[in-house]
CSV table of C-alpha atoms in Angstrom, one decimal:
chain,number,residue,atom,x,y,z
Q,1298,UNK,CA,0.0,0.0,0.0
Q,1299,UNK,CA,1.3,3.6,0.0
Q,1300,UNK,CA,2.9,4.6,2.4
Q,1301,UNK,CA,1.2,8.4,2.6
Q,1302,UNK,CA,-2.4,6.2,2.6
Q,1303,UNK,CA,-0.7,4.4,5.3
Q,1304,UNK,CA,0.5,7.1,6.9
Q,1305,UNK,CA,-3.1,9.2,6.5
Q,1306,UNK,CA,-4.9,6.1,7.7
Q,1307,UNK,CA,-2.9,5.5,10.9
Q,1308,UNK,CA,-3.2,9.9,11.8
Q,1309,UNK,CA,-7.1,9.4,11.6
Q,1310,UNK,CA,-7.5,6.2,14.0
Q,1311,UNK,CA,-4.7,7.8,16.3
Q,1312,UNK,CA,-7.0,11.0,16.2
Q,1313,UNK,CA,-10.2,8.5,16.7
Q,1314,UNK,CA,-8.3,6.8,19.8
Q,1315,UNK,CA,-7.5,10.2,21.2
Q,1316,UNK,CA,-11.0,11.8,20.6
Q,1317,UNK,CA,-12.2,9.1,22.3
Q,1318,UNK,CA,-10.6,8.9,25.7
Q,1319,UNK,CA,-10.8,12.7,25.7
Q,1320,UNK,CA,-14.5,12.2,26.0
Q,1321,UNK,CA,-13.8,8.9,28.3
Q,1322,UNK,CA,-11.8,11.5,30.4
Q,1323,UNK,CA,-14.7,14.1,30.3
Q,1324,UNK,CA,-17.2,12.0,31.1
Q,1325,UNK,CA,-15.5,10.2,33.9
Q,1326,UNK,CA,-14.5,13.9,35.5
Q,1327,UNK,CA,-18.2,14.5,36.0
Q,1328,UNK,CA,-18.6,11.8,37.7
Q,1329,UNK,CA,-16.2,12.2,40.2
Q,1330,UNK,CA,-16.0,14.4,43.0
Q,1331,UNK,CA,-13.7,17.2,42.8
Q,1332,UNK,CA,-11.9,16.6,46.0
Q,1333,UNK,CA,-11.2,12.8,44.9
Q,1334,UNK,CA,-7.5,12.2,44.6
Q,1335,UNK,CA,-5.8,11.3,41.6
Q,1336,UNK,CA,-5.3,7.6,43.3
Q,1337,UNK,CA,-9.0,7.4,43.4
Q,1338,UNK,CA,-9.1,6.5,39.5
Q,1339,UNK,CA,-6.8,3.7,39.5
Q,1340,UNK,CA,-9.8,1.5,40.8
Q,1341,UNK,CA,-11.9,2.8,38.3
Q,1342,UNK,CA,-12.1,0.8,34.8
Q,1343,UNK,CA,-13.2,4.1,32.7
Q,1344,UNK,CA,-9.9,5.4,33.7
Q,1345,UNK,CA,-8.3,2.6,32.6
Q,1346,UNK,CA,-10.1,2.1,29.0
Q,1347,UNK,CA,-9.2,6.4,28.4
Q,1348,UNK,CA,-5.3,5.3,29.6
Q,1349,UNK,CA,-5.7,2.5,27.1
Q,1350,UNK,CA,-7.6,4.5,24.6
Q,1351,UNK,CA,-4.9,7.2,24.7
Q,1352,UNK,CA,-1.5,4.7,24.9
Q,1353,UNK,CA,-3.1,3.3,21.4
Q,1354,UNK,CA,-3.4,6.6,20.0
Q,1355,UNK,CA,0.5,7.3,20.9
Q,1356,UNK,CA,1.8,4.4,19.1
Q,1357,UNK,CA,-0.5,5.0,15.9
Q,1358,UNK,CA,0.9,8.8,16.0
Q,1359,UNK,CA,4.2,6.9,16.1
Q,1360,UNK,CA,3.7,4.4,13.2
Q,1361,UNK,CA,2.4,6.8,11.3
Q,1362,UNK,CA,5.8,9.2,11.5
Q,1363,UNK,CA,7.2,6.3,10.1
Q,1364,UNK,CA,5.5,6.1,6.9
Q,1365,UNK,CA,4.9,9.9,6.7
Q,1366,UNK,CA,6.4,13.1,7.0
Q,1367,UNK,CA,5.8,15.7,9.4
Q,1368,UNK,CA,4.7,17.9,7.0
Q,1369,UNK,CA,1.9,15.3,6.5
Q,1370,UNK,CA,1.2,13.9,10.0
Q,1371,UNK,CA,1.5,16.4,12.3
Q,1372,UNK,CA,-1.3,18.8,11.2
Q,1373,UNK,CA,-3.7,15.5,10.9
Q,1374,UNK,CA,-3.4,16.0,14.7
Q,1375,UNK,CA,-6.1,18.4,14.8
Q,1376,UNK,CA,-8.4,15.9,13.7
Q,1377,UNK,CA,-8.6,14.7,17.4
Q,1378,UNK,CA,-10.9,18.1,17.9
Q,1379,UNK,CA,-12.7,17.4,14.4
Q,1380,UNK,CA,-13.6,13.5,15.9
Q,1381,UNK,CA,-14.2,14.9,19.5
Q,1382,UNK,CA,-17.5,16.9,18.6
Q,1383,UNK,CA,-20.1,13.8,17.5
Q,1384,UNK,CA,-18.3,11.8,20.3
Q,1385,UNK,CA,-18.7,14.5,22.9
Q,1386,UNK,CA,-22.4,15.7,21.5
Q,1387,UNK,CA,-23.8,12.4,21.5
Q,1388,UNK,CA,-22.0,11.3,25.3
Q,1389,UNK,CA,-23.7,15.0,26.7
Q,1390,UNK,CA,-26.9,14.2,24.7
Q,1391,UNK,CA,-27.1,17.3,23.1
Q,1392,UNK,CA,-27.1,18.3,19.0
Q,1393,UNK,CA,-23.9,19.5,17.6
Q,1394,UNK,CA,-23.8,23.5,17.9
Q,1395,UNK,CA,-23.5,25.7,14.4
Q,1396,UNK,CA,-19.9,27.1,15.2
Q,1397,UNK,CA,-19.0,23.5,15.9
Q,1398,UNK,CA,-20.4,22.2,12.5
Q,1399,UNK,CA,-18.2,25.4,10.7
Q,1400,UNK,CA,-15.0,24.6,12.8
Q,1401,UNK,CA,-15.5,21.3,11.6
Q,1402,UNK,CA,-15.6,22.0,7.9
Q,1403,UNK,CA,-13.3,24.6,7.6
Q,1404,UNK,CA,-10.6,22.5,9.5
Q,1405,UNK,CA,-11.4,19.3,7.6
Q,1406,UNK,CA,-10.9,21.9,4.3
Q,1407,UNK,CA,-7.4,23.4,5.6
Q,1408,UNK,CA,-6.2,19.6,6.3
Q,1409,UNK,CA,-7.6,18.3,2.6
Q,1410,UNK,CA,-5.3,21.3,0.9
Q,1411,UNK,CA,-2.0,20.9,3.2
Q,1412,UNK,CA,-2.4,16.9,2.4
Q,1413,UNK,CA,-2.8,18.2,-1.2
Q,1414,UNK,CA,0.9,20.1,-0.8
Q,1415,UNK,CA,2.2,17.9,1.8
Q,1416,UNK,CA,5.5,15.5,0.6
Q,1417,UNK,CA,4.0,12.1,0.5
Q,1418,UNK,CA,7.2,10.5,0.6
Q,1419,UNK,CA,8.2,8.2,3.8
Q,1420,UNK,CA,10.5,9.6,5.8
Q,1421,UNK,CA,14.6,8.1,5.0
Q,1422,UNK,CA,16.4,11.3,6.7
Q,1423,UNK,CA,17.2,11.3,10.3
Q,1424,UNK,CA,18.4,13.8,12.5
Q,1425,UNK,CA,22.4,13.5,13.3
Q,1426,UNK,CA,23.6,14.2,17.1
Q,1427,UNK,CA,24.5,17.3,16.0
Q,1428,UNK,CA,21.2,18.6,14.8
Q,1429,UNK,CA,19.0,16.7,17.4
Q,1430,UNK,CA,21.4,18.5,20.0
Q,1431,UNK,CA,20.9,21.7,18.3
Q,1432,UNK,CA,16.9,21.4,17.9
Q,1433,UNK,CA,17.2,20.7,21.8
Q,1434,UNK,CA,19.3,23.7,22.5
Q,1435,UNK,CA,17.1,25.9,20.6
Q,1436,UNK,CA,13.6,24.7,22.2
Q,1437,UNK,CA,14.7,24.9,25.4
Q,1438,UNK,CA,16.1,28.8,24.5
Q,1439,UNK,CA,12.2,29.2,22.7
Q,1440,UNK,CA,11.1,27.9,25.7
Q,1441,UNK,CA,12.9,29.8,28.6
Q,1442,UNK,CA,11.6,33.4,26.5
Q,1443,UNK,CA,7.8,32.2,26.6
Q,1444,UNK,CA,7.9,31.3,30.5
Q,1445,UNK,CA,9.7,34.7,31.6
Q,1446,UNK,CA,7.0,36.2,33.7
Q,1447,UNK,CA,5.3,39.1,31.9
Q,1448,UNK,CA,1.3,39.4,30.8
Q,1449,UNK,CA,-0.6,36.6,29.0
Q,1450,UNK,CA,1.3,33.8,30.6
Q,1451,UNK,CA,-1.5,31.3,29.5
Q,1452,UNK,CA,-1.1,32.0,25.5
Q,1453,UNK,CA,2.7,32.3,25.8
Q,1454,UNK,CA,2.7,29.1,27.8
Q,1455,UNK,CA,0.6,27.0,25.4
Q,1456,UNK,CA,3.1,28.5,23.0
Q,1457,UNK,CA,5.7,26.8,24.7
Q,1458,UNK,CA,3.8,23.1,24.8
Q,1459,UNK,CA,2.5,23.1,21.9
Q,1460,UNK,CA,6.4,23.9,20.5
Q,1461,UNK,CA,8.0,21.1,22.9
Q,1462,UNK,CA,5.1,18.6,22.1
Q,1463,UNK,CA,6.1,19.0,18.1
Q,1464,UNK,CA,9.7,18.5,18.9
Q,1465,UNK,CA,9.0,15.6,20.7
Q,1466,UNK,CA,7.2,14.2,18.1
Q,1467,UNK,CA,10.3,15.3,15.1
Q,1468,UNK,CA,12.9,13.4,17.4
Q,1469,UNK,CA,10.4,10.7,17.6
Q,1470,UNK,CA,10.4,10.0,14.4
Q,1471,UNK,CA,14.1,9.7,14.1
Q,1472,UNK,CA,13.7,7.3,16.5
Q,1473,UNK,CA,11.3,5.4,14.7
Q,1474,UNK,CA,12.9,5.5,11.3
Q,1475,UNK,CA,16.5,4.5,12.6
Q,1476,UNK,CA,15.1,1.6,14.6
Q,1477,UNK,CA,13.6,0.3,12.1
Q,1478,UNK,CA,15.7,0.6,8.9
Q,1479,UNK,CA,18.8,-1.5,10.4
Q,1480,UNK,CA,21.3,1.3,9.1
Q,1481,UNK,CA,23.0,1.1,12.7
Q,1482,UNK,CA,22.9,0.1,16.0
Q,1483,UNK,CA,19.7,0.3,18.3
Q,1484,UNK,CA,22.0,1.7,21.5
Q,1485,UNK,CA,24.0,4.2,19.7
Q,1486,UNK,CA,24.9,7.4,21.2
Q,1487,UNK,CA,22.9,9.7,19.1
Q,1488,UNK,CA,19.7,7.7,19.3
Q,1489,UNK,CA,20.3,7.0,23.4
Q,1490,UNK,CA,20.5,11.3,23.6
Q,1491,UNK,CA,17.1,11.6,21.1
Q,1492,UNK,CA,15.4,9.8,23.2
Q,1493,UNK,CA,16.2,10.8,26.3
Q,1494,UNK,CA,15.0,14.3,24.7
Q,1495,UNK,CA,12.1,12.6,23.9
Q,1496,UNK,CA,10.8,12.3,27.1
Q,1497,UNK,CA,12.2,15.4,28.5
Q,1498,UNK,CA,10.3,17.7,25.6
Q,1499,UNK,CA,6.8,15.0,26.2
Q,1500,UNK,CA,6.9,16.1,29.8
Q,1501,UNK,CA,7.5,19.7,29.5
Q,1502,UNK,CA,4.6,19.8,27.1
Q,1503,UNK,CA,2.7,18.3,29.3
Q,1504,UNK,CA,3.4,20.7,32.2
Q,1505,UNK,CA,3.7,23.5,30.5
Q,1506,UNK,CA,-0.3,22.7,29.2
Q,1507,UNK,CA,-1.4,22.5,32.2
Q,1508,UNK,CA,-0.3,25.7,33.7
Q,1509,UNK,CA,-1.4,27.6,30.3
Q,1510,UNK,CA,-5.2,26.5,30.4
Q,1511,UNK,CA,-5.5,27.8,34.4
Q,1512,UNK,CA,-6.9,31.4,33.1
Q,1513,UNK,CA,-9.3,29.9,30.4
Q,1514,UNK,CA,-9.6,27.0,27.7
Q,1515,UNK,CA,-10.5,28.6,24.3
Q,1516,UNK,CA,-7.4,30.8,23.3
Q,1517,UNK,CA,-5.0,28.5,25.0
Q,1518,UNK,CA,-6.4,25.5,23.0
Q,1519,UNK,CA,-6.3,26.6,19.8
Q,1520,UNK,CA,-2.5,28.0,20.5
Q,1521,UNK,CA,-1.3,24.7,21.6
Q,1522,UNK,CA,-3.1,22.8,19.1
Q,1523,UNK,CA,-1.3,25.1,16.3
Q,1524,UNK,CA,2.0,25.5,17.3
Q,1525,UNK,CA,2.3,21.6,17.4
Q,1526,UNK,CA,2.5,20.9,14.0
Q,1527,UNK,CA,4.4,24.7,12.7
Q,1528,UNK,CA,7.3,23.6,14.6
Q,1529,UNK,CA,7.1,19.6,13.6
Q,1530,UNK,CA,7.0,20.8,9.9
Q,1531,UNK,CA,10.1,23.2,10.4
Q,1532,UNK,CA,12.0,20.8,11.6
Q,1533,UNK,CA,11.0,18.5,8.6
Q,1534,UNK,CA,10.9,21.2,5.9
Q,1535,UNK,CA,14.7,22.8,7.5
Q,1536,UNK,CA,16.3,19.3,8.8
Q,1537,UNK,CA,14.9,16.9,7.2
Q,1538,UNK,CA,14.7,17.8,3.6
Q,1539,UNK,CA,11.1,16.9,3.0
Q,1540,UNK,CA,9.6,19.4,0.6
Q,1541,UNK,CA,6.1,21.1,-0.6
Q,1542,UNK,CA,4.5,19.2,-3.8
Q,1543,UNK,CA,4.9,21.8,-6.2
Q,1544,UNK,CA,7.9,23.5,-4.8
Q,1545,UNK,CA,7.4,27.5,-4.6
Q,1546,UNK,CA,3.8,27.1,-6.1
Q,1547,UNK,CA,2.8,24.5,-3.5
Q,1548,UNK,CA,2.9,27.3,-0.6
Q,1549,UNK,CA,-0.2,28.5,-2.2
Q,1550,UNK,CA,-2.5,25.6,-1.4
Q,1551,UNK,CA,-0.8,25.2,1.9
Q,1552,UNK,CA,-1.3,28.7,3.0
Q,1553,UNK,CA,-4.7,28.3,1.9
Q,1554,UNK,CA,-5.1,25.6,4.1
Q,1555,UNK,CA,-3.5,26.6,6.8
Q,1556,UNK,CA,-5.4,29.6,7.3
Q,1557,UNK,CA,-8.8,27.8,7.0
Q,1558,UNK,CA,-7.4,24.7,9.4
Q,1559,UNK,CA,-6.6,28.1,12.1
Q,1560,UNK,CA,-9.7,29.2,11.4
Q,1561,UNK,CA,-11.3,25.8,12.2
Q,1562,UNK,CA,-9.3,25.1,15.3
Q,1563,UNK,CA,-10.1,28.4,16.7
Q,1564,UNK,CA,-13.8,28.2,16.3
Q,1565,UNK,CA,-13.7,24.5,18.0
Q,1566,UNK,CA,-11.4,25.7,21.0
Q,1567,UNK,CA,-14.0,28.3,21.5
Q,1568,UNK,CA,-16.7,25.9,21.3
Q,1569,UNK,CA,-14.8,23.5,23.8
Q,1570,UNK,CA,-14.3,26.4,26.1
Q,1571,UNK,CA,-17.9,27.4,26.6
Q,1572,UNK,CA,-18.6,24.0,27.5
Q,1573,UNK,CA,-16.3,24.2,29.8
Q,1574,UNK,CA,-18.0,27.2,31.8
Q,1575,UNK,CA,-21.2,25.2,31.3
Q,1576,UNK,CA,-19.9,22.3,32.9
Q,1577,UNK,CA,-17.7,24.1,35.7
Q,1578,UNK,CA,-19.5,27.8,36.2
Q,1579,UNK,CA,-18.5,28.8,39.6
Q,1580,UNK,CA,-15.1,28.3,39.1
Q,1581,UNK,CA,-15.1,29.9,36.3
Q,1582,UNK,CA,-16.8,32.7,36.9
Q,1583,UNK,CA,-14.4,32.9,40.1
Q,1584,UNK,CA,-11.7,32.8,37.3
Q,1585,UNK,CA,-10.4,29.9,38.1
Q,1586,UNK,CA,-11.1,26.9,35.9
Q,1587,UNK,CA,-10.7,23.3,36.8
Q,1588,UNK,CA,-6.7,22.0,36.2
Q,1589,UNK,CA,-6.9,19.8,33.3
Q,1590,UNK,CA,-4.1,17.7,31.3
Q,1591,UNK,CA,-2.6,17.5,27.8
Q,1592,UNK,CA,-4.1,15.8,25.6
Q,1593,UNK,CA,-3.8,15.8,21.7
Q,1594,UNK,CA,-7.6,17.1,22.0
Q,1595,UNK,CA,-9.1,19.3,24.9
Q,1596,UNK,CA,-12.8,17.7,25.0
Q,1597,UNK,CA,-4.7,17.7,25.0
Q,1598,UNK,CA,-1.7,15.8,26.1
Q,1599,UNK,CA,0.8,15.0,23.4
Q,1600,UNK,CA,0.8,14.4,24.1
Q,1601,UNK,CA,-0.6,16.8,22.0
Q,1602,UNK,CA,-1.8,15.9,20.4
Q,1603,UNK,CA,-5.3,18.8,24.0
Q,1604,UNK,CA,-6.9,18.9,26.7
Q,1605,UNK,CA,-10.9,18.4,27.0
Q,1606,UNK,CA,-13.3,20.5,29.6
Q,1607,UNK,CA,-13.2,19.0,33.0
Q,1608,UNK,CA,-10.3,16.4,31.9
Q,1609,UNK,CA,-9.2,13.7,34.6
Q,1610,UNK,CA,-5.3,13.6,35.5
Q,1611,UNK,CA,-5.0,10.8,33.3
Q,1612,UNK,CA,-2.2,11.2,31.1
Q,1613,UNK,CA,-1.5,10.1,27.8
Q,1614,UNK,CA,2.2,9.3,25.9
Q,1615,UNK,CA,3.1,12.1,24.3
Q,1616,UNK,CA,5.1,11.4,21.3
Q,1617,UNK,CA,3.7,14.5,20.2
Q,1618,UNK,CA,0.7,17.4,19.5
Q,1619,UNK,CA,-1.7,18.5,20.7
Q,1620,UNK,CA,-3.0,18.3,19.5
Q,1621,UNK,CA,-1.4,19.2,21.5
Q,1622,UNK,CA,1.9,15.0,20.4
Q,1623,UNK,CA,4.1,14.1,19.7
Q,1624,UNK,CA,1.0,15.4,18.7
C-alpha cells in the first residue's frame, strides 16, 4: 500500500483513539468528586479504558511518522478536535452547535489542501547528534523566552507546549525511522540522547499545558493545538529535507489551508471552552477553571496531540501534538 495512505490512515484512527478517551476522560470527570485524589481513578475501569484509549493513540501517531512526513502527520493532529465533537455531543446528549459544524468544515478543508501540498514520501532522513542537540538547545532557548514572567502567561505558555510537544514528536520520528531501517545500532549514542530528549520535551509539554489553560480554555487550546504541527513541519521542511508538492507554487495551497485549518481550530477551541463554563460555572466565573491535562484534543496531552473541559489527570504518551503530540 502507500505509504502516505498508510500514513493518512494511521493519523485518523490515532485521532479517533485520542478523541475518544478525551470524552472517556470528560465524562468520567463528571462523575467524580472534585476533592477525589488522583489515586482514586486507579480502581476505576473508565480510567483505565481512556489510559488504554490514549496509549493506542500514541503508538499509531508513532507508526504513522514512520511512513509519513511531518509535514503530513503532524497537522492531521487536529483531527482529534474534528472527531471529538459527535463523540462529545452524542456522550452529553445534546445536538452539535453551528460554530462546531463550521469549525469542523473549515478545518477538515485546511487539512484536505495541506495533504494536497504535503511531501508524501516516507521519511529516510534522520536527525544526526548534532542537529537533534541543536533542535534541543534551541527549544529549550524558545522555551525559557515564553515562560519569563510578563502578561498573558496562558497563551505564551501554550506556545511553549505546543512547540515542545512537536519537537518531541520530530525526534520521535528519528527514533522510529532508525530503529527500524537496520542502518545502525539500536544503543548508539545519538539515538540514546534523542530519546532521552524525547521524554524530557513529552513532559515539559505536558506541564507546560497545564499551567497555560488555568486562566481559560479557548485561546490557549487553539495556540497549543497550532503550534504543534508549525514547529514539527520546520524541523521536517529545515532538517529533514522533505519538501512542498509543487515547490514555490505549493505554498499556495498550503497557506490556503493553513489559514482555513486556524480558522477551524479556533472556532472548535472556543466551542470546547464554553462548555467548559457550562460544565464548571462557579469556578469559572471565580476565574479559576478546573486544572486539566494534555491531551492531543481538549474535549490535549501529546501528548498533544489537547486537553478536553473537565479532563481527569489521566495522562497520555506524548510522542507529540496537541493536538497538542508528539501530537
Amino acid at each position: 500500500m502507500n505509504a502516505t495512505l498508510v500514513a493518512v490512515a494511521l493519523s485518523l484512527v490515532s485521532a479517533g483513539a485520542y478523541a475518544a478517551a478525551a470524552v472517556a476522560q470528560a465524562r468520567l470527570a463528571g462523575r467524580t468528586e472534585p476533592s477525589a485524589g488522583a489515586l482514586s481513578l486507579l480502581g476505576r475501569g473508565a480510567w483505565w479504558s481512556a489510559v488504554g484509549l490514549n496509549a493506542g493513540g500514541a503508538l499509531l501517531h508513532v507508526a504513522a511518522l514512520k511512513y509519513g512526513p511531518l509535514t503530513l502527520v503532524q497537522p492531521l493532529g487536529a483531527l482529534t478536535l474534528v472527531a471529538a465533537v459527535p463523540l462529545g455531543a452524542r456522550s452529553s446528549g445534546r445536538r452539535v452547535s453551528r460554530t462546531e459544524w463550521r469549525g469542523t468544515l473549515l478545518t477538515l478543508i485546511g487539512l484536505a489542501a495541506l495533504l494536497l501540498a504535503a511531501g508524501g514520501a516516507a521519511p529516510h532522513d534522520t536527525l544526526s547528534l548534532p542537529e537533534a542537540l541543536g533542535v534541543g538547545a534551541v527549544t529549550m532557548a524558545l522555551v525559557a523566552a515564553l515562560g519569563r514572567p510578563g502578561a498573558r502567561p496562558g497563551l505564551r505558555h501554550a506556545a511553549a507546549s505546543g512547540i515542545t510537544s512537536g519537537v518531541a514528536s520530530a525526534l520521535t520520528q528519528t527514533l522510529t525511522v532508525a530503529a527500524t531501517d537496520h542502518s545502525g545500532p539500536l544503543l548508539s549514542w545519538r539515538l540514546v540522547v534523542v530519546a532521552v530528549l524525547v521524554s524530557f520535551f513529552a513532559l515539559g509539554g505536558l506541564m507546560l499545558s497545564q499551567t497555560a489553560y488555568r486562566g481559560g480554555l479557548g485561546a490557549p487550546l487553539a495556540v497549543v493545538t497550532l503550534a504543534n504541527p508549525v514547529a514539527a513541519a520546520a524541523i521536517g521542511l529545515v532538517l529533514l529535507g522533505e519538501r512542498l508538492q509543487g515547490g514555490v507554487l505549493g505554498l499556495i495551497p498550503a497557506l490556503i489551508g493553513a489559514a482555513a485549518a486556524v480558522r477551524g481550530v479556533i472556532l472548535l477551541s472556543r466551542a470546547q471552552a464554553r462548555g467548559t463554563d457550562e460544565a464548571f460555572p462557579a469556578t469559572a466565573e471565580a476565574g479559576n477553571a478546573p486544572a486539566v491535562t494534555r491531551s492531543r484534543v481538549v474535549i490535549a496531552g501529546p501528548s498533544l496531540t489537547a486537553p478536553r473541559a473537565g479532563e481527569t489527570p489521566a495522562k497520555r504518551p506524548e510522542p507529540v501534538g496537541t493536538a497538542s503530540g508528539p501530537g
